[in-house]
Coordinates of C-alpha atoms in Angstrom, one line a residue:
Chain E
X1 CA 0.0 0.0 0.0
X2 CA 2.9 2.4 1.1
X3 CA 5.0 1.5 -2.3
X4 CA 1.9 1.7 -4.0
X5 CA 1.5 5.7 -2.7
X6 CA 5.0 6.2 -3.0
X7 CA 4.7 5.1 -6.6
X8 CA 2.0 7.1 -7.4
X9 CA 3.6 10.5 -6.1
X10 CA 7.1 9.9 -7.9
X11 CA 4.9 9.2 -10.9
X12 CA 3.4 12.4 -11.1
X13 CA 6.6 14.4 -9.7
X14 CA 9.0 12.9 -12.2
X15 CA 6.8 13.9 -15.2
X16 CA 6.7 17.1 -13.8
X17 CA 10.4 17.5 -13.6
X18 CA 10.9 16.4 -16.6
X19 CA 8.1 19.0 -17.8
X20 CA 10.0 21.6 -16.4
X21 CA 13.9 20.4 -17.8
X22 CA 12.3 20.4 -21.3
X23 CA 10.1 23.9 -20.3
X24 CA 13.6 25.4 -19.8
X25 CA 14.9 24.0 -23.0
X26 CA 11.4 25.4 -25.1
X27 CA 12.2 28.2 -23.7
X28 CA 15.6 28.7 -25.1
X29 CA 14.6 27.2 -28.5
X30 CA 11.5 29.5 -28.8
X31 CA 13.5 32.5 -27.9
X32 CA 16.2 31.8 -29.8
X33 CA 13.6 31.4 -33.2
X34 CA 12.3 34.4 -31.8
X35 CA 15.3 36.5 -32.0
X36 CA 16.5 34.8 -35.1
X37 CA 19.3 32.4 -33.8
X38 CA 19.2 28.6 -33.2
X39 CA 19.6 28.2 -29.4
X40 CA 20.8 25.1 -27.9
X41 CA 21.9 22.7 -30.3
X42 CA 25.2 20.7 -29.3
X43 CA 24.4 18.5 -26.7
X44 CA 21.8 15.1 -27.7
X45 CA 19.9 15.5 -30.9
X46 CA 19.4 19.0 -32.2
X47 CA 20.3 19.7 -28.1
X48 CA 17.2 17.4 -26.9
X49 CA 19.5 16.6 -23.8
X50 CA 20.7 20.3 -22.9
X51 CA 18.7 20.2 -19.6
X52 CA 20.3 17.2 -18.4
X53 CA 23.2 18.9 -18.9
X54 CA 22.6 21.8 -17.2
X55 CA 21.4 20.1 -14.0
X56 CA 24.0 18.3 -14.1
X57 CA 26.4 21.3 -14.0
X58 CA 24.8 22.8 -11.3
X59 CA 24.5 19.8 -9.3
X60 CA 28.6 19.6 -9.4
X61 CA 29.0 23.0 -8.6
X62 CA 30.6 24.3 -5.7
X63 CA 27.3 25.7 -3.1
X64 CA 28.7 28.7 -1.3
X65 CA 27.4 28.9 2.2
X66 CA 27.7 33.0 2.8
X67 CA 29.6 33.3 6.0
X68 CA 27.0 36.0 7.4
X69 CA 24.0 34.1 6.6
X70 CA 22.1 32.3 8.8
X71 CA 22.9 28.7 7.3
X72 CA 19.6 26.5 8.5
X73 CA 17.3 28.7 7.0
X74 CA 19.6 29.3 4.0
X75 CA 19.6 26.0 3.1
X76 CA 15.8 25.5 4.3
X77 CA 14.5 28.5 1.5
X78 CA 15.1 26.6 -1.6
X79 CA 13.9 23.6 0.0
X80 CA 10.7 25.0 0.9
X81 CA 10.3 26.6 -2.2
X82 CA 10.8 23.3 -4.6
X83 CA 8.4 21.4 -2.2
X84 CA 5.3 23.7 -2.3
X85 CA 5.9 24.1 -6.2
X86 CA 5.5 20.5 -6.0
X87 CA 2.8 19.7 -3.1
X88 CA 0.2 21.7 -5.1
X89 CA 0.3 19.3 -7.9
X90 CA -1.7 16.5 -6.2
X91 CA -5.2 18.5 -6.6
X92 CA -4.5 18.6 -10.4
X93 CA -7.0 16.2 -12.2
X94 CA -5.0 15.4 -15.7
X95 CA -8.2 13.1 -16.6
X96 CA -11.0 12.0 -15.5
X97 CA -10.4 10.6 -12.3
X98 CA -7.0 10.6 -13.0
X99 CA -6.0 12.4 -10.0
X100 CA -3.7 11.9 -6.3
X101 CA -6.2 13.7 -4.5
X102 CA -9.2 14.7 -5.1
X103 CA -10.5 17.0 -2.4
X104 CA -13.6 19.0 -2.1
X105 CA -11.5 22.1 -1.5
X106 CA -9.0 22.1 -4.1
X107 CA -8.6 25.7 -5.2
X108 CA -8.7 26.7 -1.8
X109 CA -5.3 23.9 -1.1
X110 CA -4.1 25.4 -4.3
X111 CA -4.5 28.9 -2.7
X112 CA -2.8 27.7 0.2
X113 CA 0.2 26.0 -1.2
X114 CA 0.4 29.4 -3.7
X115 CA 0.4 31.7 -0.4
X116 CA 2.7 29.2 1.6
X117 CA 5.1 30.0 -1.2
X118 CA 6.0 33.6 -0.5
X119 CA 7.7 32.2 2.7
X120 CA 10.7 30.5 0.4
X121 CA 11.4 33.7 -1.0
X122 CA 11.3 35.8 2.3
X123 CA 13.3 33.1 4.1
X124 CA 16.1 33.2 1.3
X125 CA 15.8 37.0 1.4
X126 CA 16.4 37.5 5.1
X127 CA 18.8 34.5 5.4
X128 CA 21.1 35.8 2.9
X129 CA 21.8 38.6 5.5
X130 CA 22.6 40.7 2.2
X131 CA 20.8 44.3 1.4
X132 CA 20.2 42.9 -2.2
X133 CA 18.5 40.0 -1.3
X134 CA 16.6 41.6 1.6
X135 CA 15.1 44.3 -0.6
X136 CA 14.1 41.4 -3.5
X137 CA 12.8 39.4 -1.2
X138 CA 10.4 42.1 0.2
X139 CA 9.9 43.1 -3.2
X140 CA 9.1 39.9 -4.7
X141 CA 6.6 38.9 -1.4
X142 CA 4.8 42.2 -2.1
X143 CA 4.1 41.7 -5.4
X144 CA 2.9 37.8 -5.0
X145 CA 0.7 38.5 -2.2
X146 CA -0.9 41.5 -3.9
X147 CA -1.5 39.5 -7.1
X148 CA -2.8 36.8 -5.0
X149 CA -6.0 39.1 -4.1
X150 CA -7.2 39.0 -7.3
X151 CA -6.3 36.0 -8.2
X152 CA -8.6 35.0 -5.5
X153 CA -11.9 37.1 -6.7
X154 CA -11.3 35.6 -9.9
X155 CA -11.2 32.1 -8.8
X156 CA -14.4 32.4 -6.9
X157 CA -16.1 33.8 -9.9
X158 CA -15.0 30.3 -11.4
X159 CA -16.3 28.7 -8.2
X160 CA -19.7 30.1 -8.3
X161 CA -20.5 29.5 -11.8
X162 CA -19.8 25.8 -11.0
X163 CA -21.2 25.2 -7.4
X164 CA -17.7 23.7 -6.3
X165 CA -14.1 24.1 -4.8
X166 CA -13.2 20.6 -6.6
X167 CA -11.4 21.1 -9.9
X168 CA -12.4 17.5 -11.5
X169 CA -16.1 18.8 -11.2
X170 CA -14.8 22.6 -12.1
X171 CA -13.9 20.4 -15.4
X172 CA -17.2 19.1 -15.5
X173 CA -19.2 22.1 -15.4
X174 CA -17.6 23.0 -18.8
X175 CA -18.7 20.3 -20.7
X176 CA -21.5 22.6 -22.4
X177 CA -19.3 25.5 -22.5
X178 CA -15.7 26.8 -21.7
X179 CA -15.8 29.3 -19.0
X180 CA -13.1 31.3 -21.2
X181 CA -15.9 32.3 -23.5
X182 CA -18.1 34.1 -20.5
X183 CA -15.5 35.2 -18.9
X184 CA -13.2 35.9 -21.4
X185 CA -11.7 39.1 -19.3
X186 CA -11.0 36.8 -16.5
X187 CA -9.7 34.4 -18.8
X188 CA -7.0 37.1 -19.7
X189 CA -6.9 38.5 -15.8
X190 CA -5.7 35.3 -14.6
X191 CA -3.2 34.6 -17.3
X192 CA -1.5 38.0 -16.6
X193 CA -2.1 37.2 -12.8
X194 CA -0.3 34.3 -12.9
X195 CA 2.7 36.0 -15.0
X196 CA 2.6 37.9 -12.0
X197 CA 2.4 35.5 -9.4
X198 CA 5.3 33.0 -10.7
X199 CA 7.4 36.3 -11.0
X200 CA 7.7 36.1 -14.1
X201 CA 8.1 38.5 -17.6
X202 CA 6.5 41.5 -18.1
X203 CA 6.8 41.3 -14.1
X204 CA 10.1 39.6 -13.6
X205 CA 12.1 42.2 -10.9
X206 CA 13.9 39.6 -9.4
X207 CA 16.0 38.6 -12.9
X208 CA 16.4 42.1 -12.9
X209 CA 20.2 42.3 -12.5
X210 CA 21.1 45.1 -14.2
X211 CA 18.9 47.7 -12.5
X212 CA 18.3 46.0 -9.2
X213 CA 21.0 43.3 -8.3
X214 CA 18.7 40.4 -9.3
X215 CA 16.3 39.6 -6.2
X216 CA 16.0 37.5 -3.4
X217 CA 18.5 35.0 -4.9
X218 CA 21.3 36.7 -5.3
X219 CA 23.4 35.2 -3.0
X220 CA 22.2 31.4 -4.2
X221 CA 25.0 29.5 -6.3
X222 CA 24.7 25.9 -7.4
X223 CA 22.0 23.6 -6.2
X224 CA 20.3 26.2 -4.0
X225 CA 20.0 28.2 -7.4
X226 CA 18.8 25.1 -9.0
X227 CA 16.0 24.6 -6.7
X228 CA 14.6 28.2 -6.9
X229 CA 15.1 27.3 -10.4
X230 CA 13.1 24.5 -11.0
X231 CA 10.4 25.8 -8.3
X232 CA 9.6 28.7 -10.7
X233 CA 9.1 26.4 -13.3
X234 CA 7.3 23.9 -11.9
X235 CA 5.2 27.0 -10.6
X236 CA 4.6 28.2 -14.3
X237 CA 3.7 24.9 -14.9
X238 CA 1.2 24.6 -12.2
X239 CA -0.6 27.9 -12.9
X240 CA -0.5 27.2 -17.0
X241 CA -2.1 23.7 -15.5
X242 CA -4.9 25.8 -13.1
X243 CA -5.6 28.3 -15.9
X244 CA -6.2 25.3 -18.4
X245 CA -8.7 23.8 -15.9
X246 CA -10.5 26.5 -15.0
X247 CA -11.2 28.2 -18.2
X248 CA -10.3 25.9 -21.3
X249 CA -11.8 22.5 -19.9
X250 CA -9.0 21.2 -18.4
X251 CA -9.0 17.7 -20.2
X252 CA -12.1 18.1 -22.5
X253 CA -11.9 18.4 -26.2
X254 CA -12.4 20.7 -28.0
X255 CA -15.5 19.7 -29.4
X256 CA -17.3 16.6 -28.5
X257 CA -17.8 15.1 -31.8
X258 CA -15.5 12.0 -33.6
X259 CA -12.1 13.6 -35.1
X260 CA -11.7 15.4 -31.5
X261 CA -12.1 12.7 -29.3
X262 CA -9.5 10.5 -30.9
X263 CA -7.4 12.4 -28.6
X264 CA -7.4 10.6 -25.3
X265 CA -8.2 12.9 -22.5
X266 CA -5.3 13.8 -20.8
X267 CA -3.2 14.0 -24.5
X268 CA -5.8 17.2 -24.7
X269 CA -5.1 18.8 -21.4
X270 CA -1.4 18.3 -21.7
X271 CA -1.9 20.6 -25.0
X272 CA -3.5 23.0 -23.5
X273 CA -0.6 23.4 -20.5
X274 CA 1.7 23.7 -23.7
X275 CA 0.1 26.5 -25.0
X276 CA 0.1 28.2 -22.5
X277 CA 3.9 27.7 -22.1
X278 CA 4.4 29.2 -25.4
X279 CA 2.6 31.4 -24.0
X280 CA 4.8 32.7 -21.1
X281 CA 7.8 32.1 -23.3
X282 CA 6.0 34.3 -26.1
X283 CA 5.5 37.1 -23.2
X284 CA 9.3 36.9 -22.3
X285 CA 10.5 37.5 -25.5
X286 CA 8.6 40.5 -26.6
X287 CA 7.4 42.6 -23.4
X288 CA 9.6 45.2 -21.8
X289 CA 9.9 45.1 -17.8
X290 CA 7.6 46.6 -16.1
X291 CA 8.3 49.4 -13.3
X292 CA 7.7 48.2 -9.4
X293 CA 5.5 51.6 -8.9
X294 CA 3.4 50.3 -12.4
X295 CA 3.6 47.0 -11.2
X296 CA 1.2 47.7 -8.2
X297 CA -0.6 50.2 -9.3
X298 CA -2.1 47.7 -12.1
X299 CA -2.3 45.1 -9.6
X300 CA -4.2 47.0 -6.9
X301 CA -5.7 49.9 -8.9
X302 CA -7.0 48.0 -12.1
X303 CA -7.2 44.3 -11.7
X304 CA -8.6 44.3 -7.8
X305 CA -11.7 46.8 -9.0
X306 CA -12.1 45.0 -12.1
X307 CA -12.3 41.4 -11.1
X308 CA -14.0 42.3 -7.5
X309 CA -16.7 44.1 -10.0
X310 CA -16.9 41.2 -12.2
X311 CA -17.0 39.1 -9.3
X312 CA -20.3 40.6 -8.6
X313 CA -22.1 41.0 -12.1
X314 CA -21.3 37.1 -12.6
X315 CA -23.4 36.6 -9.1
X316 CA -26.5 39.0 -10.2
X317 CA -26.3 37.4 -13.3
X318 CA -26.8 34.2 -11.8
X319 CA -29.0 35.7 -9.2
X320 CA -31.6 36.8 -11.3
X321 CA -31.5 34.1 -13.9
X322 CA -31.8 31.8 -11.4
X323 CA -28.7 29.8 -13.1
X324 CA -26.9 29.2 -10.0
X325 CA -25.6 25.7 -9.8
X326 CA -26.9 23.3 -6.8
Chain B
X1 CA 0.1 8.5 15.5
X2 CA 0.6 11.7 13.1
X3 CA -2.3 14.0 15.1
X4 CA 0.5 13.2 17.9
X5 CA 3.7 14.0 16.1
X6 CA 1.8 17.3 15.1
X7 CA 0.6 18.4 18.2
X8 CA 4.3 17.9 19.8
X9 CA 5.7 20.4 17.2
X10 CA 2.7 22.4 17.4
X11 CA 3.7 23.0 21.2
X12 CA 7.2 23.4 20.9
X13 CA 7.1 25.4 18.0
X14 CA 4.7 27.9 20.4
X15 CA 7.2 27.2 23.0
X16 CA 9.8 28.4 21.2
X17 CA 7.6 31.4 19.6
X18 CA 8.4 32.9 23.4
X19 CA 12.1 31.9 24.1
X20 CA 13.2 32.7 20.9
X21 CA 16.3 35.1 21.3
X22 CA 15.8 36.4 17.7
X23 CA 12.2 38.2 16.8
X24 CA 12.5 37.4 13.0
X25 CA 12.6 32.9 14.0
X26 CA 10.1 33.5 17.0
X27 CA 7.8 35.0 13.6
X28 CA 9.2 32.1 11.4
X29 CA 8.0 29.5 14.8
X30 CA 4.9 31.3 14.7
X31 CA 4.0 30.5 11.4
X32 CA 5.2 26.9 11.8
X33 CA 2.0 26.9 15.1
X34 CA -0.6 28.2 12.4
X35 CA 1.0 25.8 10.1
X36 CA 0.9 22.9 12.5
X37 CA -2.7 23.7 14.0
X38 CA -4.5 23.6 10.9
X39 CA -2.9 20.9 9.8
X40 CA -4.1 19.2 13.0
X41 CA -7.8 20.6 11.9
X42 CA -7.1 18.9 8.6
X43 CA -6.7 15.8 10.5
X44 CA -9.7 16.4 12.4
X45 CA -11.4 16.6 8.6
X46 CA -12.4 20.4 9.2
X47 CA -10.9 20.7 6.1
X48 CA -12.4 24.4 5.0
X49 CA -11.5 26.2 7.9
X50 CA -8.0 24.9 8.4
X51 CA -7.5 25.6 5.1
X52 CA -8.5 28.8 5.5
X53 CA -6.7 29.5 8.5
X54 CA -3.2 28.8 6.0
X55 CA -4.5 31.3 3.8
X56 CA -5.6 34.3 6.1
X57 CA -3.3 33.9 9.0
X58 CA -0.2 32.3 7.5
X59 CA -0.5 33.9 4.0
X60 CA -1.8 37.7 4.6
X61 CA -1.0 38.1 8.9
X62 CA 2.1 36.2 9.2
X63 CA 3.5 38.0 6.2
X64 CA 2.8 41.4 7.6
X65 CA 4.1 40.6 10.8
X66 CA 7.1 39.9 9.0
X67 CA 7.5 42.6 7.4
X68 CA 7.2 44.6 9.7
X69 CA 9.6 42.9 12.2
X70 CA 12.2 42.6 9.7
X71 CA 12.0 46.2 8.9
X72 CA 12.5 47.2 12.4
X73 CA 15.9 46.4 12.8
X74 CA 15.1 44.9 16.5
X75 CA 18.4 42.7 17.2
X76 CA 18.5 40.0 19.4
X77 CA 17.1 40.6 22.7
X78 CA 17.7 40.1 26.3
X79 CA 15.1 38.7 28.1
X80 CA 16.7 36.8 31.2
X81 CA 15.9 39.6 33.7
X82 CA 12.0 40.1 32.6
X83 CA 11.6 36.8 32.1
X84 CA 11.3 36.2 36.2
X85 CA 9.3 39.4 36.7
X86 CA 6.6 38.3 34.1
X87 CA 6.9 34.8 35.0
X88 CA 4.1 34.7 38.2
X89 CA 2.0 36.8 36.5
X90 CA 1.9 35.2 33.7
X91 CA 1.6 31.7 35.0
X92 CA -1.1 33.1 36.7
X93 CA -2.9 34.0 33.6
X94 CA -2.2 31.0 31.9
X95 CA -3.5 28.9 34.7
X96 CA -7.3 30.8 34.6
X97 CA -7.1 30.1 30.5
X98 CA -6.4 26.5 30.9
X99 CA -8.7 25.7 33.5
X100 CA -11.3 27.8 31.1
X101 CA -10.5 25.4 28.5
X102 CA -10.8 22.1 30.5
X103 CA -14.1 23.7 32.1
X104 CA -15.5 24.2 28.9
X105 CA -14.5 20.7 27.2
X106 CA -15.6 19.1 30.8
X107 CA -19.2 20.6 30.0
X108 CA -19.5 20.7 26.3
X109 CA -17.2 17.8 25.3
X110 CA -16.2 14.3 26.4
X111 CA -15.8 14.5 30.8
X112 CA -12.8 13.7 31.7
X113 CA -12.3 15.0 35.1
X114 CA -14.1 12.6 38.1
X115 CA -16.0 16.5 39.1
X116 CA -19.6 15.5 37.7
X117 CA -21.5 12.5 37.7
X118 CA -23.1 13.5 34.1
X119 CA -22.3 10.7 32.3
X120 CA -24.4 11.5 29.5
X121 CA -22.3 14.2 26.6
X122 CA -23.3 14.8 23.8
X123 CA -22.4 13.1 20.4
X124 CA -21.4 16.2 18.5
X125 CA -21.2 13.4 15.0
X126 CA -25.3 13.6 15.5
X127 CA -25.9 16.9 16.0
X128 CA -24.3 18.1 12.2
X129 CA -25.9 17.6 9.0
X130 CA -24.0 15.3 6.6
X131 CA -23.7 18.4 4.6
X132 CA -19.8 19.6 3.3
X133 CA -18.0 21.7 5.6
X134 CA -18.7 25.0 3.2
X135 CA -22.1 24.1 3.1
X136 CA -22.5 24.0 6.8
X137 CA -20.7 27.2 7.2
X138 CA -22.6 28.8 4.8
X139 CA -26.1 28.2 6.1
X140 CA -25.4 28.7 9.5
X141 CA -23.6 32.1 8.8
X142 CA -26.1 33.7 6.4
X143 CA -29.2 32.3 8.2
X144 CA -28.6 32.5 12.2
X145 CA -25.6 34.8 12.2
X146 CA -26.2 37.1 9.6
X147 CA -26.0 40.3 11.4
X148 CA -22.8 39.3 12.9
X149 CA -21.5 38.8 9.4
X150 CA -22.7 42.0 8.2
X151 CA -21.0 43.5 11.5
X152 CA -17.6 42.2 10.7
X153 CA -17.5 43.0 7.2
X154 CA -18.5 46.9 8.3
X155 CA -15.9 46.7 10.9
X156 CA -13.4 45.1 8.0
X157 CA -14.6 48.2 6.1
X158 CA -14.1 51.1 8.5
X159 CA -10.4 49.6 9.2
X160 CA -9.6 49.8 6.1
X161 CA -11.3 53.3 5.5
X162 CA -9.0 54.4 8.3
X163 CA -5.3 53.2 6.8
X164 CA -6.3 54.8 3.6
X165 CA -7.2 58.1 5.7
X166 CA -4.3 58.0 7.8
X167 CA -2.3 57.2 4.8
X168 CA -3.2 59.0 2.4
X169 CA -1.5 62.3 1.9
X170 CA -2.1 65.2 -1.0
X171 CA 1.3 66.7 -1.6
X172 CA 2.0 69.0 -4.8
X173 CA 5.4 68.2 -4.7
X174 CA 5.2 64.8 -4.9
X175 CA 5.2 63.4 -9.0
X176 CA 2.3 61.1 -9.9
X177 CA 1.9 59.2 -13.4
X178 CA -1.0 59.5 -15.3
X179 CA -1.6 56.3 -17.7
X180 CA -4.0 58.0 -19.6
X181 CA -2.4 61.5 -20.0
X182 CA 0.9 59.7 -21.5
X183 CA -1.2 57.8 -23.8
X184 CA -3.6 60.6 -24.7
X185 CA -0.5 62.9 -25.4
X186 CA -0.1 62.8 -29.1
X187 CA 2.6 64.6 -31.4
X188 CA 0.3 67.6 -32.4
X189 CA -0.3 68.9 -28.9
X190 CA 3.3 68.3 -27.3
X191 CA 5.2 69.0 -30.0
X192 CA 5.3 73.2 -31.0
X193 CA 7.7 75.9 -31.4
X194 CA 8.7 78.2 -29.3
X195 CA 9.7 81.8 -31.7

């Protein structure tokens, strides 16, 4: 029975892993097409194996302990981080049924994990005991938890449109129709809250390094970088994985008639995570940075109003159709 | 066996929230007792509201608290010499609040002390609906305790009312961006000669 568990888990955490070594390699390839060069290419076939490679080289590394730091919690940040950006994979449903755990309260443990995640960074910013890190670490944990608010609203207008916290019946409730069509300008909200959240471009201040000394992991070398490393990515990952389920379907077809359902489920929602990787590796490529003072303003000043007023139309709506779901 | 193990950190994580020389690790410790607690409720299949107690307290009040102490620049304090002064004082207290506690879970709960002879407790498993724990939440807060509801969102309201006032400050010397004024500007109207 325990084997069996144990089996289970490394089953979906190994695909996941491997998800993100070949993320970071799409990455480079896409940008490299992008900016009109050819990217990895040396190491496997057409550089297939380039992510092994790079692990590899930061797992030999030399990990520099900084002699001011305060080593348990040093060590414990990158940890902490790579564990919660895998933990909150066990609500995903990747098919029917075909899920670790499937609780009633999904989104809200997938809210949890998400705001159990600001600790890695603030640990790794305080623990460095550097000024750098310290301020990118505040930085960073600012920005996450004020994109978190409306991440929230949003998800609860997803909630009440399908009468449940569970995302396999979340799925369900979109057999007739995707909630991206109704909610299109959520649909967009969230995909530019999650850029947000995962710290990533147009809202990436901790890569920074020219204008603000990087962020909270400045003072990370070797494995320690490779953790916070693979913990973004696995994050992206996650939150291409919850936008996919909440408003494209998650593992439903396109349309549910014969050349579509060929497909097997999960080959479906495994597309739909991979656009929107392209996605986020489109978003790198051809935004500018935005500035921190910008950064909140849109967060609190634009997306807060607009999805807390959305939040309510989509319950009149519902209201006074009498569509609510039991 | 685990509701155990939890409950040993949980208490000397909250042990160490108080002995702990530095303020930012008696912060981190705190966060490990929310952590640990609802975990505990978890076990205890209350499910929604330990859930919630991760998001509100660990993820938006444990943060702050943070922030703040870590701003502060308080070093590591001294605390052998209060330590005794505070000590019967605060046994003291500590001694009404557990004896509260075991009062209360004597009447309400299981009896464990030989005080009464009521034998008879009740069976709390009857007494709830076999409803989800949101459900039950919900209809007991917007049907019985609906005003109390509507109090604490006014009272949510007029606190946060009150940071923006004491906040917010008009100065004309300070420089504010205008989204729509730099995208309104066009070349005809910013763009002249000066003879």
């Amino acid at each position: 029975m325990l084997v069996l568990t144990i089996l289970k888990i490394l089953s979906v955490v190994v695909i996941v892993l491997i998800g993100v070594a070949y993320f970071t390699l799409a990455e480079r390839k896409i940008m490299g097409t992008i900016q009109r060069r050819k990217g990895p290419n040396v190491v496997g076939f057409q550089g297939l194996l380039q992510p092994l490679a790079d692990g590899l080289k930061l797992f030999v590394k030399e990990s520099i302990l900084p002699s001011n730091a305060n080593k348990t919690l040093f060590i414990l940040a990158p940890m902490l981080t790579f564990g919660l950006s895998l933990i909150g994979w066990v609500v995903i449903p990747f098919g029917e049924s075909l899920v670790l755990a499937d609780i009633n309260v999904g989104i809200l443990y997938l809210l949890a994990v998400s705001a159990l995640g600001v600790y890695g960074i603030i640990l790794a910013g305080w623990s460095s005991n550097s000024k750098y890190a310290f301020l990118g670490a505040l930085r960073s944990a600012a920005q996450m938890v004020s994109y978190e608010v409306s991440i929230g609203f949003i998800l609860i207008t997803v909630v009440l449109c399908s009468g449940s916290f569970n995302l396999s019946s979340i799925v369900l409730a979109q057999e007739k129709v995707w909630f991206c069509v109704p909610h299109l300008p959520m649909f967009v909200l969230f995909f530019i809250s999650a850029l947000a959240e995962t710290n990533r471009h147009p809202f990436d201040l901790p890569e920074a390094e020219a204008e603000l000394v990087s962020g909270y992991n400045v003072e990370y070398s070797a494995m320690g970088f490779a953790l916070f490393f693979l913990g973004e990515y696995a994050n992206m990952l996650l939150m291409s994985a919850l936008t996919a389920i909440l408003f494209l379907g998650g593992w439903l077809p396109l349309l549910d008639i014969f050349p579509f359902t060929i497909i097997p489920n999960s080959v479906w929602f495994g597309l739909k995570i991979g656009g929107f990787v392209v996605l986020f590796i489109v978003m790198r490529a051809c935004l500018p940075r935005f500035r921190y003072d910008q950064l909140m303003s849109l967060g609190w000043k634009v997306f807060l109003p607009f999805s807390l007023g959305w939040l309510i139309l989509t319950a009149s709506v519902l209201m006074s159709f009498n569509w609510l779901p039991n | 066996m685990l509701f155990l193990l939890l409950s040993i950190v949980l208490i000397i994580s909250a042990i160490l929230v108080i002995s702990a020389q530095n303020p930012v690790h008696s912060v981190f410790f705190l966060v490990l007792v929310f952590l640990t607690s609802a975990f505990s409720l978890f076990l205890l299949e209350i499910e929604f509201v330990s859930l919630l107690f991760v998001l509100v307290y660990v993820g938006a009040i444990a943060v702050l608290f943070l922030f703040v102490v870590m701003m502060l620049d308080i070093k590591v304090t001294k605390q052998e010499k209060d330590f005794m002064i505070y000590l019967p004082m605060g046994s003291f207290l500590g001694l009404i609040f557990f004896l509260e506690i075991f009062l209360t879970l004597q009447e309400n709960f299981v009896p464990f002390l030989p005080l009464s002879g009521r034998e008879l407790y009740i069976n709390w498993l009857n007494c709830i609906d076999s409803l989800t724990n949101i459900k039950v939440l919900g209809q007991l807060l917007y049907t019985y305790y609906f005003p109390f509801f509507l109090i604490a969102g006014i009272v949510l309201l007029v606190a946060m009312v009150g940071a923006i006032v004491l906040t917010l400050n008009f100065t004309q010397k300070a420089k504010h961006q205008f989204v729509f004024r730099q995208i309104l500007r066009e070349k005809k109207n910013s763009i002249y000669l000066i003879k």
